[in-house]
GROMACS .gro file of C-alpha atoms in nm:
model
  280
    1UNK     CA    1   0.602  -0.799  -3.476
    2UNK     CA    2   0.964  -0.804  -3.662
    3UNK     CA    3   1.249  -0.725  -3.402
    4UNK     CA    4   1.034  -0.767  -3.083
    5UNK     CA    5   0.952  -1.036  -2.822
    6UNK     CA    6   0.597  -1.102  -2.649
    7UNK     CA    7   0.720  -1.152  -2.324
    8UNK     CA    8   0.499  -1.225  -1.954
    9UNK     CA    9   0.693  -1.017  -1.726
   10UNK     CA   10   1.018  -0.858  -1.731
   11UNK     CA   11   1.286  -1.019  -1.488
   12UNK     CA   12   1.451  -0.623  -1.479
   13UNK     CA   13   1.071  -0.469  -1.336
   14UNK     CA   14   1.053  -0.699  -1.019
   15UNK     CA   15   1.387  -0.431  -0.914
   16UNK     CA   16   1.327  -0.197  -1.114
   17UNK     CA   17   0.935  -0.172  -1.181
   18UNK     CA   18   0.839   0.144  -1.320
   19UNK     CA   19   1.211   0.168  -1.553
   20UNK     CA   20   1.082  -0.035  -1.856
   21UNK     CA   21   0.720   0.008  -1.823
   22UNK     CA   22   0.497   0.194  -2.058
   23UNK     CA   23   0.476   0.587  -2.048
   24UNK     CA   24   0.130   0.624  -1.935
   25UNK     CA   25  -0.144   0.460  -1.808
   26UNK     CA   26  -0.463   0.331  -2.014
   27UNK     CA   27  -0.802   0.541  -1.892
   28UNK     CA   28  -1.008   0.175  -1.919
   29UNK     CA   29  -0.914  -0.105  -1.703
   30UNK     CA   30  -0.736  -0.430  -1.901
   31UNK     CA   31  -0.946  -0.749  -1.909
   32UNK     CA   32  -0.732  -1.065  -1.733
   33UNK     CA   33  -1.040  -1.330  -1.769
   34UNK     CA   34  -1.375  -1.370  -1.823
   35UNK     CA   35  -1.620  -1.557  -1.578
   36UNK     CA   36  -1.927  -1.682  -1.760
   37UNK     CA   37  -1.911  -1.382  -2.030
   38UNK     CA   38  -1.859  -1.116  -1.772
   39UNK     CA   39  -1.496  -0.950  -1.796
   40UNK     CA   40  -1.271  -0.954  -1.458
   41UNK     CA   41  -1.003  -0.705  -1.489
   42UNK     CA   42  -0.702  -0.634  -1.366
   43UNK     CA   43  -0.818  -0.335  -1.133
   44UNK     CA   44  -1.165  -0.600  -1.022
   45UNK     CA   45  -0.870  -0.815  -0.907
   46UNK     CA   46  -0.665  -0.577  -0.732
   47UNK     CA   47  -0.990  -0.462  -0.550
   48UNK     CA   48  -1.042  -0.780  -0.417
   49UNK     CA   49  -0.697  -0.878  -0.326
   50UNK     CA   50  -0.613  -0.548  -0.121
   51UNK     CA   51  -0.974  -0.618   0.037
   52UNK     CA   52  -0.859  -0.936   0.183
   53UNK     CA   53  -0.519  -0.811   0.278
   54UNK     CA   54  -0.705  -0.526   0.458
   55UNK     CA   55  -0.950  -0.763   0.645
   56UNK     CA   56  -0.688  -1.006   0.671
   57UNK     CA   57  -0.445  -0.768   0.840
   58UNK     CA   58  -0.685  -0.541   1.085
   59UNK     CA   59  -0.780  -0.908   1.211
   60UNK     CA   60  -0.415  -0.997   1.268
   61UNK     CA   61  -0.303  -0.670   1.388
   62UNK     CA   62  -0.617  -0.628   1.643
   63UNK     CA   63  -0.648  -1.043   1.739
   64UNK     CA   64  -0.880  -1.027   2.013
   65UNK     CA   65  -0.959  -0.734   2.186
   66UNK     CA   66  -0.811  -0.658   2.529
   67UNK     CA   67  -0.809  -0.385   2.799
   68UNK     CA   68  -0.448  -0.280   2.746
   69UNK     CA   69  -0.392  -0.292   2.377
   70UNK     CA   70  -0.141  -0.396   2.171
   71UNK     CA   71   0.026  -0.257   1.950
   72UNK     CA   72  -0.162  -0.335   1.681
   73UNK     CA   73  -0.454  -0.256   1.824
   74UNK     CA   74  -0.304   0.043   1.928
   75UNK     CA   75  -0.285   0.150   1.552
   76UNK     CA   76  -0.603   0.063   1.438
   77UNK     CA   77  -0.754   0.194   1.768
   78UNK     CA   78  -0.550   0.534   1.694
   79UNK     CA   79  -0.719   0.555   1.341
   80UNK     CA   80  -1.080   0.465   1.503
   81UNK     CA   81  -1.040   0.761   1.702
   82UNK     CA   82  -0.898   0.954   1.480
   83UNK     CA   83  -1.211   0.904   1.226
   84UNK     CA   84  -1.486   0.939   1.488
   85UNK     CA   85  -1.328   1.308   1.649
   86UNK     CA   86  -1.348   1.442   1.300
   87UNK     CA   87  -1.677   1.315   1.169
   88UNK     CA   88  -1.869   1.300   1.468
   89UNK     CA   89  -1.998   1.683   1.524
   90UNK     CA   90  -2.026   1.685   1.155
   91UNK     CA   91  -2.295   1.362   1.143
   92UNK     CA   92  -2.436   1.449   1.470
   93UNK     CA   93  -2.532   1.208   1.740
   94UNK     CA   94  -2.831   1.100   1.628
   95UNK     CA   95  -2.747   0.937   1.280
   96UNK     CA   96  -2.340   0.869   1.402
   97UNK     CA   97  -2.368   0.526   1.531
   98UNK     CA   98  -2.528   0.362   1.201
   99UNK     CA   99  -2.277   0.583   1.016
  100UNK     CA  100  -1.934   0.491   1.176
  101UNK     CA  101  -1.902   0.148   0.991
  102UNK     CA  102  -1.957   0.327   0.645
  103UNK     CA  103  -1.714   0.632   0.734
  104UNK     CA  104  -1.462   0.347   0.823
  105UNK     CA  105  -1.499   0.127   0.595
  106UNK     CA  106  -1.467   0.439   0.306
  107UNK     CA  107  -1.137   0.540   0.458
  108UNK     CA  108  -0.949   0.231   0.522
  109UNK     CA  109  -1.063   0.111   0.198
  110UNK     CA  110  -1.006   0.396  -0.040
  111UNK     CA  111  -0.709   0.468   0.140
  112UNK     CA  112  -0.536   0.137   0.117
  113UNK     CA  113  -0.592   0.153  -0.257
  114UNK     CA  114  -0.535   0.448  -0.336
  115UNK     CA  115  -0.128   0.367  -0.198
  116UNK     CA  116  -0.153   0.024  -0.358
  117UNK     CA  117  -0.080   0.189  -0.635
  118UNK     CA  118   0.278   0.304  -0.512
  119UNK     CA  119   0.366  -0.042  -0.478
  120UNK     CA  120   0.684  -0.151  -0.692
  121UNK     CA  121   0.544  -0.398  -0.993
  122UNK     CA  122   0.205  -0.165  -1.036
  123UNK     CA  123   0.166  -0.087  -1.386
  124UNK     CA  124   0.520  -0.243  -1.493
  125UNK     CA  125   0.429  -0.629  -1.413
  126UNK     CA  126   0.220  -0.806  -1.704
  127UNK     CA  127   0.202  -0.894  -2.060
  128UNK     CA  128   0.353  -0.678  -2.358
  129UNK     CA  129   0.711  -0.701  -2.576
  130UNK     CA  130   1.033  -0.543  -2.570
  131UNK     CA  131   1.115  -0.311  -2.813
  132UNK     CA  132   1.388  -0.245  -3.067
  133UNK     CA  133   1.500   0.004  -2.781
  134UNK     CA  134   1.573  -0.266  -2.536
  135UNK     CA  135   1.341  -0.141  -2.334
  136UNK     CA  136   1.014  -0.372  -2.205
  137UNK     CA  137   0.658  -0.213  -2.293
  138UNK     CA  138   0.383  -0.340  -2.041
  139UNK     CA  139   0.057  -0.327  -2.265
  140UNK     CA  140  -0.135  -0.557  -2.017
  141UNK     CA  141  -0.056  -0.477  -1.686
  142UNK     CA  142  -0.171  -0.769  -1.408
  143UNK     CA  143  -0.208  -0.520  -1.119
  144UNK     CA  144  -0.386  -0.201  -1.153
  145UNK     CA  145  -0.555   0.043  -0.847
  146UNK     CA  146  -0.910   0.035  -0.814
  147UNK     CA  147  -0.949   0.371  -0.758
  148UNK     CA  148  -0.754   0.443  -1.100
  149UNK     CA  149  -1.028   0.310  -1.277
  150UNK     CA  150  -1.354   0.476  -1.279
  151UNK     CA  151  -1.620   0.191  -1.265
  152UNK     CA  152  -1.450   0.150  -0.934
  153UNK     CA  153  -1.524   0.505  -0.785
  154UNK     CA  154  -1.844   0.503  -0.941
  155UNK     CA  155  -1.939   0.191  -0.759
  156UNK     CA  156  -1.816   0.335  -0.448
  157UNK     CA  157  -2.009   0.624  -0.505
  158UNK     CA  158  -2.310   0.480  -0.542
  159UNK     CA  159  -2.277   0.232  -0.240
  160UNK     CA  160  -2.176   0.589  -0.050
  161UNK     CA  161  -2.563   0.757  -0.170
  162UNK     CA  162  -2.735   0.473  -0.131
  163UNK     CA  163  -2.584   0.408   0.206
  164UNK     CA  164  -2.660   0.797   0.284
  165UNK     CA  165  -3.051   0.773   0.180
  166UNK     CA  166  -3.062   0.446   0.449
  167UNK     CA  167  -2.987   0.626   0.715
  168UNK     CA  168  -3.123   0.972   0.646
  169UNK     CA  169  -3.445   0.787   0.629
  170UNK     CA  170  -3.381   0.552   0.940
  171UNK     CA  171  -3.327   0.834   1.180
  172UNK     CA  172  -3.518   1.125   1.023
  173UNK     CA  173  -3.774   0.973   0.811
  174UNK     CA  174  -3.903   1.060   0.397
  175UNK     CA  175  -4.138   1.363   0.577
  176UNK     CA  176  -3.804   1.515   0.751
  177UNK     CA  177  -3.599   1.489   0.419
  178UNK     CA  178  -3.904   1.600   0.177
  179UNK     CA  179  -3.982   1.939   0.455
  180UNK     CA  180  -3.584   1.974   0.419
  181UNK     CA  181  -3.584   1.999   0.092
  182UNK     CA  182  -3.859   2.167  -0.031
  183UNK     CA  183  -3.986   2.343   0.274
  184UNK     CA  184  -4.016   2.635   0.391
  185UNK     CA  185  -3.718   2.779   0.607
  186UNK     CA  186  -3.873   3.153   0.697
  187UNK     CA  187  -3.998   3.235   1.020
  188UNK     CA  188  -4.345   3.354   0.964
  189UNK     CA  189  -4.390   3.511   1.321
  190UNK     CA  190  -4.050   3.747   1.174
  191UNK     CA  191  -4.116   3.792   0.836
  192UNK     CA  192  -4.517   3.781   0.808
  193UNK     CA  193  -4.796   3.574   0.698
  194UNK     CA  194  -4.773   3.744   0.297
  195UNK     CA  195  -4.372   3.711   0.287
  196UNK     CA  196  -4.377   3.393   0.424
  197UNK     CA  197  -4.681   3.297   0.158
  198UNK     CA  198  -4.432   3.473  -0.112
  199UNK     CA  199  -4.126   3.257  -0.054
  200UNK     CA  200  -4.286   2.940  -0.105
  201UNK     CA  201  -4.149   2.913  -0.474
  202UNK     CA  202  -3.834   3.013  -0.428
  203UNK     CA  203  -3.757   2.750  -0.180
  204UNK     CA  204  -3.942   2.490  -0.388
  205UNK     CA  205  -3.704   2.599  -0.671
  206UNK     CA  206  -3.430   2.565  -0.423
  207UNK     CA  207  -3.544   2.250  -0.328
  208UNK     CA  208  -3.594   2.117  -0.704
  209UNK     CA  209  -3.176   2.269  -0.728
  210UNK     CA  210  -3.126   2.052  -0.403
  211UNK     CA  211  -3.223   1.713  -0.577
  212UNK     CA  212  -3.105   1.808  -0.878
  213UNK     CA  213  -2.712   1.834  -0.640
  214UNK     CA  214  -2.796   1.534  -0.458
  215UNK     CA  215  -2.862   1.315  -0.788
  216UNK     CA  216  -2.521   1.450  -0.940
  217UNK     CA  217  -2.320   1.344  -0.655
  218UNK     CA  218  -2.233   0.998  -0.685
  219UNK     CA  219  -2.091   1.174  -1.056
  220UNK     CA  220  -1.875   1.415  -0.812
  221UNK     CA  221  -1.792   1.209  -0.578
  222UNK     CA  222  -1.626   0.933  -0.845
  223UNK     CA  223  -1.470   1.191  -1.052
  224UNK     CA  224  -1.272   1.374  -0.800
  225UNK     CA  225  -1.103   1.034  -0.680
  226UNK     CA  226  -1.106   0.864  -1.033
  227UNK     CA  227  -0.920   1.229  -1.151
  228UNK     CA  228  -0.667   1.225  -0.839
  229UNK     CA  229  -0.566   0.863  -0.850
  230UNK     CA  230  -0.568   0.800  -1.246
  231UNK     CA  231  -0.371   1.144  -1.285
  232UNK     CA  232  -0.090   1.057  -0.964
  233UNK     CA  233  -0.070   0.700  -1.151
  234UNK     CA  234   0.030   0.864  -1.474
  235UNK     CA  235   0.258   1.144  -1.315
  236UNK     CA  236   0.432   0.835  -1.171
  237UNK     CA  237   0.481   0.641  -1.446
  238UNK     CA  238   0.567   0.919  -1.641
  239UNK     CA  239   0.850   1.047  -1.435
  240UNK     CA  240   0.986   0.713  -1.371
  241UNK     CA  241   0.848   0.726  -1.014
  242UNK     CA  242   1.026   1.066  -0.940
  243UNK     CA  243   1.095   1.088  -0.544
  244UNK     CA  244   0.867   1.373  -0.497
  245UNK     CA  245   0.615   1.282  -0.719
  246UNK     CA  246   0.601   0.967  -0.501
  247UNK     CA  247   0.584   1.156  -0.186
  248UNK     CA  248   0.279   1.403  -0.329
  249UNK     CA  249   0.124   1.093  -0.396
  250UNK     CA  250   0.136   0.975  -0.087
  251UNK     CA  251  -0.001   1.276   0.073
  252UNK     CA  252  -0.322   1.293  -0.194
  253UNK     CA  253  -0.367   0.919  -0.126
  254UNK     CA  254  -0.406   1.011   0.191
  255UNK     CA  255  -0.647   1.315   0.205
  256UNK     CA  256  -0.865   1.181  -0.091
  257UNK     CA  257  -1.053   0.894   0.158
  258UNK     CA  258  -1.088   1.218   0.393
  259UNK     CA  259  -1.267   1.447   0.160
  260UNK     CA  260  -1.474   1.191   0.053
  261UNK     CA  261  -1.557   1.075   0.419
  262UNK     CA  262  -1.576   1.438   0.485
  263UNK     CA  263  -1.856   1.467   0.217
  264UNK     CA  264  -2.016   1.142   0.318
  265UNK     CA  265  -2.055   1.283   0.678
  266UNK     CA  266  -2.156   1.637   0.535
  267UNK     CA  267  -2.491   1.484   0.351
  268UNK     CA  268  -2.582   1.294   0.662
  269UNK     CA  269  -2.536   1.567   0.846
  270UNK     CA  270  -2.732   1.850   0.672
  271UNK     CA  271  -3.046   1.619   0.747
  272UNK     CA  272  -2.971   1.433   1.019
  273UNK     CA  273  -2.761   1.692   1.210
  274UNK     CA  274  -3.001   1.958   1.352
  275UNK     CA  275  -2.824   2.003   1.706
  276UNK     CA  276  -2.958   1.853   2.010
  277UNK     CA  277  -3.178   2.091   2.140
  278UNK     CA  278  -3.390   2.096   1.779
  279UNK     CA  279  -3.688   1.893   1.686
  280UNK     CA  280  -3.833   1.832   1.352
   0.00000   0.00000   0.00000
């Protein structure tokens, strides 16, 4: 390409990352490598490399567990609590202890990507060329959020249902979930035996609308964080990482992994969660 240079990195983005780096961000994920014909790219590897961080630094922060905390432990023992106050009642006691790890795991995970993102060299470190404008034009970037690409969300999505149907089945059972869905709610002491006989296909239709919902959530679920993150990445890069851009994507990094947790623990509990007094 006449007046340009295909250049590895520019020496300007390690200070200044998001100055010379390409105006928006590509909707599919760049390719780095392949391993045995199967692509790796560059948001696979940032997955994997915040994952380790993440496990890397709860284990350093918490070390082994003692009476009187420390301050790291402190933290993470803050956020424990914090998750469990606000998901429990929600999940109900029943299901709560098999779905704790998953709630956790969701927000510490989707949250620490989600704000990888915001780190200086995302998007602006990686292959391209500097143009006749001086300027340097990422067109491969090496680092890009999982969470800004949607096979990522999609595969959290799906781990997030299938994890769901475990332990509605574990603690309620396939009879529970199928009289849930398709049965019949009315009292027929209150509302009499030909009512009650009468309702039957409108809460099978409901029920049928019910499984159509629950089949089109992992597609919810992985749009609404795909949409947040992908869109916050572009506003960013767009605006030259705009102080309070940066700060409202801080703030929707944060409360994304809490809707979806929020969700996660609302399907449990609308099966599992029938207060303690109630037997199915």
């Amino acid at each position: 390409m006449a007046g340009k240079k295909t250049l590895l990195l520019s020496s300007a983005a390690l200070l200044l990352p998001v100055a010379n780096a390409s105006a928006a961000v590509s909707p599919a994920a760049d390719e780095l490598f392949s391993v045995f014909g199967l692509p790796v790219t560059n948001s696979m590897v940032t997955s994997w490399v915040i994952s380790i961080l993440l496990i890397v630094g709860i284990r350093m922060m918490v070390g082994r567990p003692q009476l009187v905390p420390s301050k790291g432990q402190a933290i993470i023992e803050g956020f424990l609590v914090f998750v469990r106050d606000m998901t429990g009642p929600i999940v109900g006691k029943k299901a709560f202890n098999a779905a704790l790890p998953f709630i956790l795991a969701f927000f510490f995970y989707i949250l620490i990507q989600n704000w990888s993102g915001l780190i200086p060299g995302v998007g602006s470190l990686g292959m391209g060329y500097t143009g006749e404008d001086g300027h340097f034009h990422v067109t491969q970037p090496w680092i890009r959020p999982a969470n800004a690409d949607w096979n990522g969300t999609i595969a959290l999505a799906l781990v997030a249902m299938a994890s769901w149907l475990v332990i509605v089945l574990k603690y309620d059972g396939p009879a529970v979930l199928i009289k849930d869905l398709f049965g019949n709610k009315a009292d027929k002491k209150e509302v009499g035996a030909g009512m009650w006989m009468a309702l039957w296909p409108v809460f099978l239709m409901v029920g049928v609308i019910e499984v159509i919902s629950i089949c089109i959530r992992p597609f919810t679920l992985s749009v609404r964080l795909f949409g947040n993150i992908f869109g916050g990445e572009n506003l960013l890069h767009q605006t030259n990482f705009f102080p309070i851009f940066y700060f409202l994507e801080l703030m929707v990094g944060f409360v994304q992994p809490l809707v979806f947790i929020l969700l996660f623990s609302v399907y449990i509990g609308l099966i599992c969660n029938h207060g303690d007094d109630e037997h199915h």
